Coordinates of C-alpha atoms (C1' of nucleotides) in Angstrom, one line a residue:
Chain W
M245 CA 70.2 150.7 77.0
R246 CA 67.7 153.5 77.0
L247 CA 68.4 155.8 74.0
S248 CA 67.5 158.8 76.1
R249 CA 70.4 158.0 78.4
Y250 CA 72.9 156.9 75.8
F251 CA 75.4 158.9 73.8
L252 CA 74.5 158.5 70.2
P253 CA 75.3 161.7 68.2
I254 CA 73.4 161.1 65.0
L255 CA 74.1 163.4 62.1
R256 CA 71.3 164.4 59.8
D257 CA 73.5 165.7 57.0
T258 CA 76.5 163.9 55.6
P259 CA 79.7 165.6 56.4
K260 CA 81.3 166.7 53.1
E261 CA 84.6 165.0 53.6
A262 CA 83.1 161.5 53.6
E263 CA 83.1 160.0 50.1
I264 CA 82.5 156.3 50.6
V265 CA 79.4 154.8 52.0
S266 CA 80.9 153.2 55.1
H267 CA 82.6 156.4 56.1
R268 CA 79.4 158.4 55.6
L269 CA 77.3 155.9 57.5
M270 CA 79.8 155.6 60.4
L271 CA 79.7 159.4 60.8
R272 CA 76.0 159.7 60.4
A273 CA 75.3 156.8 62.8
G274 CA 77.5 158.4 65.5
M275 CA 80.0 155.6 65.5
I276 CA 83.2 157.6 65.0
R277 CA 84.6 161.1 65.2
Q278 CA 87.6 162.2 63.3
Q279 CA 90.3 163.8 65.5
A280 CA 93.0 164.3 62.8
A281 CA 93.8 162.9 59.4
G282 CA 93.5 159.1 59.8
S283 CA 92.8 159.2 63.5
Y284 CA 89.4 158.5 65.0
T285 CA 87.6 158.3 68.3
L286 CA 85.3 155.3 68.4
L287 CA 82.1 156.6 69.9
P288 CA 79.9 154.2 72.0
L289 CA 78.1 152.7 69.1
G290 CA 81.3 152.1 67.1
L291 CA 83.0 150.7 70.1
R292 CA 80.2 148.1 70.6
V293 CA 80.7 146.9 67.1
L294 CA 84.5 146.8 67.5
N295 CA 84.2 144.8 70.7
K296 CA 82.0 142.2 69.0
I297 CA 84.4 141.8 66.1
N298 CA 87.2 141.4 68.5
A299 CA 85.3 138.7 70.4
V300 CA 84.9 136.7 67.2
I301 CA 88.5 137.1 66.3
R302 CA 89.6 136.0 69.8
E303 CA 87.4 132.9 69.8
E304 CA 88.8 131.8 66.5
Q305 CA 92.4 132.6 67.5
N306 CA 92.0 130.7 70.7
R307 CA 90.4 127.8 69.0
S308 CA 93.4 127.4 66.7
G309 CA 95.7 127.3 69.7
A310 CA 97.0 130.9 69.7
V311 CA 97.6 132.5 73.1
E312 CA 96.7 136.1 73.9
L313 CA 99.0 138.7 75.6
L314 CA 99.3 142.4 75.3
M315 CA 102.4 144.4 74.3
P316 CA 102.8 148.1 74.6
T317 CA 102.2 150.6 71.8
I318 CA 105.5 152.4 72.4
Q319 CA 108.8 150.5 71.5
S320 CA 112.4 151.3 71.8
A321 CA 114.5 152.2 68.7
D322 CA 117.3 149.9 70.0
L323 CA 115.0 146.9 69.6
W324 CA 114.4 147.8 66.0
R325 CA 118.1 148.3 65.3
E326 CA 118.6 144.6 66.2
S327 CA 116.6 143.5 63.2
G328 CA 117.9 146.3 61.0
R329 CA 114.4 147.6 60.4
Y330 CA 114.9 150.9 62.3
D331 CA 116.6 152.3 59.3
A332 CA 114.7 150.2 56.7
Y333 CA 111.2 151.0 57.7
G334 CA 111.2 154.6 56.4
K335 CA 108.8 157.5 57.0
E336 CA 105.8 155.4 57.9
M337 CA 107.2 154.8 61.3
L338 CA 106.4 157.5 63.8
R339 CA 109.7 158.2 65.6
I340 CA 109.6 160.1 68.9
R341 CA 112.1 161.1 71.6
D342 CA 111.3 160.9 75.3
R343 CA 112.4 163.4 78.1
H344 CA 115.8 161.6 78.3
D345 CA 116.2 162.1 74.6
R346 CA 116.0 158.4 74.0
E347 CA 114.7 157.3 70.6
I348 CA 111.4 155.5 70.8
L349 CA 108.6 154.8 68.3
F350 CA 104.9 154.1 68.1
G351 CA 104.8 150.5 67.0
P352 CA 103.6 149.9 63.4
T353 CA 103.9 146.1 64.0
N354 CA 105.5 143.8 66.7
E355 CA 107.9 141.2 65.1
E356 CA 110.9 142.6 67.0
M357 CA 109.2 142.9 70.4
I358 CA 107.6 139.4 70.3
T359 CA 110.9 137.9 69.2
E360 CA 112.6 139.6 72.2
I361 CA 110.0 138.2 74.5
F362 CA 110.2 134.7 73.0
R363 CA 114.0 134.5 73.1
S364 CA 114.2 135.5 76.7
Y365 CA 111.9 132.7 77.9
V366 CA 111.8 129.9 75.4
K367 CA 114.9 127.7 75.2
S368 CA 113.7 124.2 74.1
Y369 CA 111.9 122.8 71.2
K370 CA 109.7 121.1 73.7
E371 CA 107.9 124.4 74.3
L372 CA 107.0 124.6 70.6
P373 CA 104.9 125.2 68.7
L374 CA 103.9 128.6 70.1
N375 CA 101.7 131.2 68.7
L376 CA 101.3 134.5 70.6
Y377 CA 98.9 137.3 69.6
H378 CA 97.5 140.5 70.8
I379 CA 94.9 143.1 69.7
Q380 CA 96.6 146.4 70.0
W381 CA 96.7 149.9 68.4
K382 CA 99.2 150.4 65.6
F383 CA 100.4 153.7 64.1
R384 CA 101.6 153.9 60.5
D385 CA 102.2 157.4 59.2
E386 CA 100.5 156.8 55.9
V387 CA 101.2 159.2 53.1
R388 CA 97.6 159.5 52.4
P389 CA 95.1 158.3 55.0
R390 CA 91.5 158.1 53.6
F391 CA 88.1 156.6 53.6
G392 CA 87.6 156.9 57.4
V393 CA 88.8 153.9 59.4
M394 CA 89.4 152.0 56.2
R395 CA 92.9 153.5 55.9
G396 CA 93.7 155.3 59.1
R397 CA 97.1 156.1 60.5
E398 CA 96.1 154.8 64.0
F399 CA 94.3 151.6 63.7
L400 CA 93.6 148.5 65.7
M401 CA 95.3 145.2 64.7
K402 CA 95.1 141.7 65.8
D403 CA 98.6 140.4 65.2
A404 CA 99.7 136.9 65.9
Y405 CA 103.3 135.5 65.8
S406 CA 104.2 131.8 65.4
F407 CA 107.4 130.1 66.5
D408 CA 108.4 126.6 65.3
L409 CA 111.5 124.5 65.1
D410 CA 111.6 124.2 61.4
K411 CA 109.9 125.1 58.2
A412 CA 107.5 122.2 58.2
G413 CA 106.3 123.2 61.7
A414 CA 106.0 126.8 60.6
V415 CA 103.9 125.8 57.6
H416 CA 101.5 124.0 59.9
A417 CA 101.3 127.1 62.1
Y418 CA 100.6 129.1 58.9
N419 CA 97.9 126.7 57.9
K420 CA 96.3 127.0 61.3
M421 CA 96.0 130.7 60.9
F422 CA 94.8 130.3 57.4
V423 CA 91.9 128.2 58.6
A424 CA 91.3 130.4 61.6
Y425 CA 91.0 133.4 59.2
L426 CA 88.6 131.6 56.9
R427 CA 86.4 130.9 59.9
T428 CA 86.7 134.4 61.4
F429 CA 85.5 136.1 58.2
E430 CA 82.8 133.6 57.7
R431 CA 81.4 134.2 61.2
L432 CA 81.5 138.0 60.5
G433 CA 79.3 137.3 57.6
L434 CA 82.0 138.1 55.0
K435 CA 83.1 136.2 51.9
A436 CA 86.9 136.4 52.1
V437 CA 89.1 135.0 49.4
P438 CA 92.8 134.2 50.2
M439 CA 95.0 135.6 47.5
R440 CA 98.7 135.2 46.8
A441 CA 100.4 138.3 48.1
D442 CA 103.5 140.3 48.1
T443 CA 105.3 140.2 51.5
G444 CA 106.4 143.9 51.6
P445 CA 108.5 145.1 54.5
I446 CA 107.6 142.1 56.7
G447 CA 109.6 139.8 54.4
G448 CA 109.3 136.1 53.7
D449 CA 108.3 133.9 50.8
L450 CA 104.8 132.6 51.7
S451 CA 102.0 135.0 52.1
H452 CA 98.3 135.4 51.5
E453 CA 96.0 138.4 51.7
F454 CA 92.4 137.8 52.7
I455 CA 90.3 140.0 50.5
I456 CA 86.6 140.7 50.5
L457 CA 85.1 141.8 47.2
A458 CA 83.6 145.3 47.3
S459 CA 83.3 148.0 44.6
T460 CA 85.0 150.5 46.9
G461 CA 88.0 148.3 47.6
E462 CA 91.4 149.8 47.3
S463 CA 93.0 146.9 45.4
E464 CA 92.3 145.4 42.1
V465 CA 91.9 141.6 42.4
F466 CA 91.4 138.6 40.1
C467 CA 90.1 135.2 41.0
H468 CA 88.2 132.1 40.0
R469 CA 84.5 132.4 40.7
D470 CA 84.3 129.0 42.4
F471 CA 86.1 130.5 45.4
L472 CA 82.9 132.4 46.3
D473 CA 81.1 129.1 46.9
F474 CA 83.7 127.1 48.8
A475 CA 82.6 125.8 52.2
V476 CA 84.4 127.1 55.2
P477 CA 86.0 124.6 57.6
P478 CA 83.6 123.8 60.5
A479 CA 84.2 124.7 64.2
D480 CA 85.2 121.2 65.1
T481 CA 88.1 121.2 62.6
N482 CA 91.1 119.5 64.2
F483 CA 93.9 122.1 64.1
E484 CA 96.5 119.5 65.2
D485 CA 95.8 117.3 62.1
I486 CA 98.7 118.4 59.9
A487 CA 97.6 116.6 56.8
G488 CA 94.0 117.6 57.3
L489 CA 94.8 121.3 57.5
Q490 CA 97.1 121.1 54.6
A491 CA 94.3 119.6 52.5
I492 CA 92.0 122.5 53.4
V493 CA 94.7 125.1 52.5
D494 CA 95.5 123.2 49.3
R495 CA 91.9 123.3 48.3
W496 CA 91.6 127.0 49.1
T497 CA 94.8 127.8 47.1
S498 CA 94.0 125.4 44.2
L499 CA 92.4 128.1 42.0
Y500 CA 93.7 131.3 40.7
A501 CA 93.4 134.3 43.0
A502 CA 95.8 137.3 43.1
T503 CA 95.9 141.0 43.7
S504 CA 97.2 143.2 41.0
E505 CA 100.8 143.2 42.3
M506 CA 100.9 139.4 42.0
H507 CA 98.7 139.2 39.0
D508 CA 99.7 136.7 36.2
E509 CA 97.8 137.6 33.1
A510 CA 98.5 134.2 31.4
A511 CA 97.3 132.1 34.3
Y512 CA 94.2 134.3 34.6
A513 CA 93.5 134.0 30.9
A514 CA 93.6 130.2 31.3
I515 CA 90.4 130.4 33.4
P516 CA 87.2 129.9 31.5
D517 CA 85.5 133.2 30.7
A518 CA 82.5 132.5 32.8
S519 CA 84.6 131.7 35.9
R520 CA 86.7 134.8 35.8
V521 CA 86.2 137.4 38.5
S522 CA 87.9 140.8 38.1
A523 CA 86.9 143.1 40.9
R524 CA 87.9 145.6 43.6
G525 CA 88.7 144.2 47.0
I526 CA 89.3 145.2 50.6
E527 CA 92.2 143.6 52.3
V528 CA 91.0 142.5 55.8
G529 CA 93.8 140.1 56.7
H530 CA 97.3 139.2 55.8
I531 CA 99.5 136.3 56.8
F532 CA 103.2 135.7 56.3
Y533 CA 105.8 133.0 56.8
F534 CA 109.2 134.5 56.9
G535 CA 111.5 131.8 58.3
T536 CA 114.4 133.1 60.3
K537 CA 114.3 136.7 59.1
Y538 CA 114.0 138.0 62.7
S539 CA 115.2 135.0 64.8
E540 CA 118.7 135.1 63.2
P541 CA 119.6 138.8 63.6
M542 CA 117.9 138.8 67.0
G543 CA 119.3 135.5 68.3
A544 CA 116.0 133.7 68.9
T545 CA 117.1 130.0 69.2
V546 CA 115.9 126.9 70.9
A547 CA 117.7 123.6 71.6
G548 CA 116.5 121.0 69.2
P549 CA 116.2 117.2 70.0
D550 CA 119.9 116.9 69.1
G551 CA 120.8 119.4 71.7
K552 CA 122.0 122.0 69.2
D553 CA 120.6 125.5 69.2
T554 CA 118.5 126.3 66.1
H555 CA 117.0 129.6 64.9
V556 CA 113.2 129.4 65.1
H557 CA 111.0 129.7 62.1
M558 CA 108.4 132.4 62.4
G559 CA 105.3 133.7 60.8
S560 CA 103.0 136.7 61.5
Y561 CA 99.3 137.1 60.9
G562 CA 97.3 140.3 60.9
I563 CA 93.7 141.3 60.9
G564 CA 92.5 144.9 61.1
P565 CA 89.4 145.1 63.3
T566 CA 88.8 148.8 62.8
R567 CA 89.0 148.3 59.0
L568 CA 86.6 145.4 59.3
I569 CA 84.0 147.7 60.7
A570 CA 84.1 149.7 57.5
A571 CA 84.3 146.6 55.3
L572 CA 81.2 145.2 57.1
I573 CA 79.3 148.3 56.3
E574 CA 80.4 148.3 52.7
A575 CA 79.0 144.8 52.5
N576 CA 75.8 145.4 54.5
H577 CA 73.8 148.6 53.9
D578 CA 70.9 150.1 51.9
E579 CA 69.7 153.7 51.2
A580 CA 68.3 154.0 54.8
G581 CA 71.5 153.0 56.6
I582 CA 73.5 150.1 58.0
I583 CA 72.2 146.5 58.2
W584 CA 74.3 144.7 60.8
P585 CA 74.7 141.0 60.6
D586 CA 73.3 139.5 63.8
A587 CA 76.7 138.4 65.1
I588 CA 78.2 141.8 65.4
A589 CA 75.3 144.2 65.6
P590 CA 75.9 146.8 68.3
F591 CA 72.3 146.2 69.4
T592 CA 70.4 143.1 68.3
V593 CA 67.0 144.7 68.9
S594 CA 65.7 148.3 68.6
L595 CA 62.7 148.7 70.8
L596 CA 60.6 151.6 69.5
N597 CA 58.0 153.3 71.7
L598 CA 55.9 155.2 69.1
K599 CA 54.1 157.3 71.7
T600 CA 56.2 158.3 74.6
G601 CA 54.0 159.3 77.6
D602 CA 51.2 156.9 76.7
A603 CA 50.6 154.7 79.7
G604 CA 49.9 151.6 77.6
T605 CA 52.9 151.7 75.3
E606 CA 55.2 152.6 78.1
A607 CA 54.1 149.7 80.2
A608 CA 54.4 147.3 77.3
C609 CA 57.9 148.6 76.4
D610 CA 59.1 148.5 79.9
E611 CA 58.1 144.9 80.1
L612 CA 59.7 143.9 76.8
Y613 CA 62.8 145.8 77.7
A614 CA 63.1 144.1 81.0
A615 CA 62.5 140.6 79.6
L616 CA 65.0 141.1 76.7
T617 CA 67.7 142.5 79.0
K618 CA 67.2 139.7 81.4
A619 CA 67.6 137.2 78.6
G620 CA 70.9 138.8 77.7
V621 CA 69.7 140.4 74.4
D622 CA 71.4 143.7 73.5
V623 CA 68.5 146.0 73.2
L624 CA 68.3 149.7 72.5
Y625 CA 65.1 151.1 73.9
D626 CA 64.1 154.3 71.9
D627 CA 62.3 156.0 74.7
R628 CA 62.9 159.5 73.4
D629 CA 60.1 162.0 73.1
E630 CA 60.2 162.0 69.3
R631 CA 57.7 161.5 66.6
P632 CA 57.4 158.0 65.1
G633 CA 59.0 159.0 61.8
A634 CA 62.1 160.3 63.5
K635 CA 62.5 157.0 65.4
F636 CA 62.1 154.9 62.3
V637 CA 64.7 156.9 60.5
V638 CA 67.3 156.8 63.3
N639 CA 66.8 153.1 64.0
D640 CA 67.0 152.2 60.3
L641 CA 70.2 154.2 60.1
I642 CA 71.9 152.4 63.0
G643 CA 70.8 149.1 61.7
S644 CA 69.7 146.8 64.5
P645 CA 68.8 143.5 62.9
W646 CA 65.4 143.5 64.6
Q647 CA 63.0 146.3 65.4
L648 CA 60.2 145.9 68.0
I649 CA 57.6 148.5 67.3
V650 CA 55.1 149.3 70.0
G651 CA 52.4 151.8 69.0
P652 CA 49.0 152.6 70.5
K653 CA 47.0 151.3 67.6
S654 CA 48.1 147.8 67.4
L655 CA 48.6 147.6 71.2
A656 CA 44.9 148.3 71.5
E657 CA 44.5 144.8 70.0
G658 CA 47.2 143.4 72.2
K659 CA 49.7 143.3 69.4
I660 CA 53.1 144.8 68.5
E661 CA 55.1 144.7 65.4
L662 CA 58.4 142.9 64.7
K663 CA 60.4 144.1 61.8
R664 CA 63.4 142.5 60.2
R665 CA 65.8 145.3 59.2
R666 CA 67.4 143.4 56.3
T667 CA 64.3 142.5 54.5
G668 CA 61.8 145.0 55.8
E669 CA 59.4 142.2 56.6
R670 CA 56.9 143.0 59.4
E671 CA 55.0 140.6 61.6
V672 CA 52.2 141.6 63.9
L673 CA 52.1 139.5 67.0
T674 CA 51.6 139.5 70.7
P675 CA 54.5 140.7 73.0
A676 CA 54.9 137.2 74.3
A677 CA 55.2 135.7 70.8
A678 CA 57.7 138.4 69.9
L679 CA 59.8 137.6 72.9
D680 CA 59.8 133.9 72.1
R681 CA 61.1 134.8 68.6
L682 CA 63.9 137.1 69.8
I683 CA 65.0 135.1 72.8
G684 CA 64.8 131.9 71.0
K685 CA 67.1 133.3 68.3
A686 CA 69.6 134.9 70.6
Chain M
rC247 C1' 105.4 162.7 47.3
rG248 C1' 103.0 164.8 42.4
rG249 C1' 98.0 166.9 40.9
rA250 C1' 93.1 169.1 42.2
rG251 C1' 90.1 171.4 45.8
rU252 C1' 88.0 173.1 50.5
rG253 C1' 88.3 176.0 55.3
rU254 C1' 82.1 181.2 57.4
rG255 C1' 77.7 179.0 64.9
rG256 C1' 77.4 171.7 66.3
rC257 C1' 76.0 170.0 60.8
rU258 C1' 74.9 171.4 55.4
rC259 C1' 75.8 175.7 52.9
rA260 C1' 74.9 181.2 50.9
rG261 C1' 77.7 185.8 51.1
rC262 C1' 83.6 186.7 48.3
rC263 C1' 83.9 188.0 41.6
rU264 C1' 82.1 194.0 42.4
rG265 C1' 85.4 195.8 50.2
rG266 C1' 80.8 199.2 53.8
rU267 C1' 76.7 196.8 60.8
rA268 C1' 77.8 188.3 59.4
rG269 C1' 73.0 185.2 56.9
rA270 C1' 69.7 180.7 55.8
rG271 C1' 68.1 175.6 56.8
rC272 C1' 68.8 171.8 60.3
rA273 C1' 70.3 171.2 65.4
rC274 C1' 69.9 173.6 70.6
rU275 C1' 66.7 176.4 74.8
rA276 C1' 61.5 178.0 76.4
rC277 C1' 56.2 177.8 75.7
rG278 C1' 52.0 176.0 72.9
rU279 C1' 49.8 172.9 69.2
rU280 C1' 51.0 168.1 67.1
rC281 C1' 52.2 162.5 67.2
rG282 C1' 52.7 155.1 62.6
rG283 C1' 58.2 157.0 58.2
rG284 C1' 63.1 163.1 59.9
rA285 C1' 55.9 168.1 62.3
rC286 C1' 54.4 173.4 63.0
rG287 C1' 54.1 178.3 65.3
rU288 C1' 56.1 182.1 68.6
rA289 C1' 60.3 183.8 71.3
rG290 C1' 65.5 183.0 72.3
rG291 C1' 71.0 181.6 72.7
rG292 C1' 75.3 180.6 69.9
rG293 C1' 80.2 182.6 64.9
rU294 C1' 86.7 188.0 66.5
rC295 C1' 84.4 184.1 58.9
rG296 C1' 91.5 178.4 59.7
rC297 C1' 96.1 181.4 61.4
rA298 C1' 99.6 185.5 60.7
rG299 C1' 101.0 189.6 58.1
rG300 C1' 99.9 193.4 54.3
rU301 C1' 96.7 197.0 51.3
rU302 C1' 92.6 200.4 52.7
rC303 C1' 89.1 205.5 56.1
rA304 C1' 87.0 200.4 56.2
rA305 C1' 88.6 193.2 54.9
rA306 C1' 84.7 187.0 55.5
rU307 C1' 85.5 189.7 50.7
rC308 C1' 91.7 192.1 47.7
rC309 C1' 97.4 190.5 48.2
rU310 C1' 101.4 187.4 50.6
rG311 C1' 102.9 183.5 53.7
rC312 C1' 101.6 179.5 56.7
rC313 C1' 98.4 175.6 58.8
rA314 C1' 94.5 172.0 58.6
rC315 C1' 91.4 168.8 56.0
rU316 C1' 89.4 166.2 51.5
rC317 C1' 89.7 163.9 46.7
rC318 C1' 92.7 161.6 42.3
rG319 C1' 97.5 159.1 41.3
rA320 C1' 102.2 156.4 43.1
rC321 C1' 102.8 153.3 48.2
rC322 C1' 100.4 150.1 52.5
rA323 C1' 96.3 145.7 58.4

RNA sequence: CGGAGUGUGGCUCAGCCUGGUAGAGCACUACGUUCGGGACGUAGGGGUCGCAGGUUCAAAUCCUGCCACUCCGACCA
């Protein structure tokens, strides 16, 4: 992408409403625009990051055996009356009437709808286990939206729903998601710790929140330090190995970890001083097992091996991709701006032409741009007619992991500069050598 | 929902207390000079001061009501 042809509305000053660093940087880097309280447009740069996060989430969901579909954002009130949640959900649900005066709502979650889909098609235990997920916009009319996309009212959520014949099957489904989540956050470059959690309005008796530690986190968390060094299950983990998965989950739940709502002061006090971690955290995922809470009232049954109809055991599993963008920035930035992990950077390489209009640098940049693009590397070519300083500042702000700097001085010696954003390390090398480095890594 | 605060060109803000022709910096347009860490000069364009009432000869400024947004607390991917 040529920056001169892109839509990247950089802000020089920080808008005054933004208090936390991720919100400030997202506004300054032209990633989001606020439209109302808790409601944001994702500008092109922000959307690129979101798409990359979603791609990682999809790969790991699919790897675990979940199947993607896409449900609508608008749901009927009647569906929610079946579970009893239309009245129970309260003011956070945005309730609307259509032209026929029918009561509808903007979905805050999809347990009812997925249960309706499941019950109308699945009749036999032989079709289980089943896990269906989608990545869709949710609306929750929060009392107090804040911190940009960290707590918005309209936000994207990956929500998965599992169906099993009995509790044992459902626990295995839960464990699959548990492991998929560990892998997802690891691939995004985040240290996430699963913590015992309250189940809230979703209901159920087995639940974990995945929390990343950050000083700006909304929740207070307590855990054992060893969690931070646990190895994440590898890509070739066998998700069908019931005992194997259980062993992984047992290990990851063997030490103390809880949010303040579930905090047990005595258990925490039993941890040796040096191993206690008390910090702020950002909730980036939440998984629940809730048995037949929805399948019973909504009549979701399958015939078991004995021919009798049984209510299915369900679980639901959520990740907030829009919140993850903010969480990633909280975890990856410095004074100059964002430092994207390679896996989710909107652009892997920023190509800086320090002297627009110079025949030599333009020819060199055009060649590099073509070669990188051909190799499938996401490159942002800063071809604007700006002074070098302005280009350095903007490209540091938007945080591409690599900067390829082409200036007349070094080019006179046939060299260009390759800068690593995270460390600031610079290497002077030939264009061909730089390409080898970047394409080899991609 | 309780508490605090803010609304003035695209952005950051001054002006308000003490009413009298709407300002600055950045950004934008044109021209010139500049060019390795947010350049400079000259000349321009752009705001019915959140909205509605009221007081007054006169309201960005004073009064009343409303709306929007932000922050702190209680609640939540």
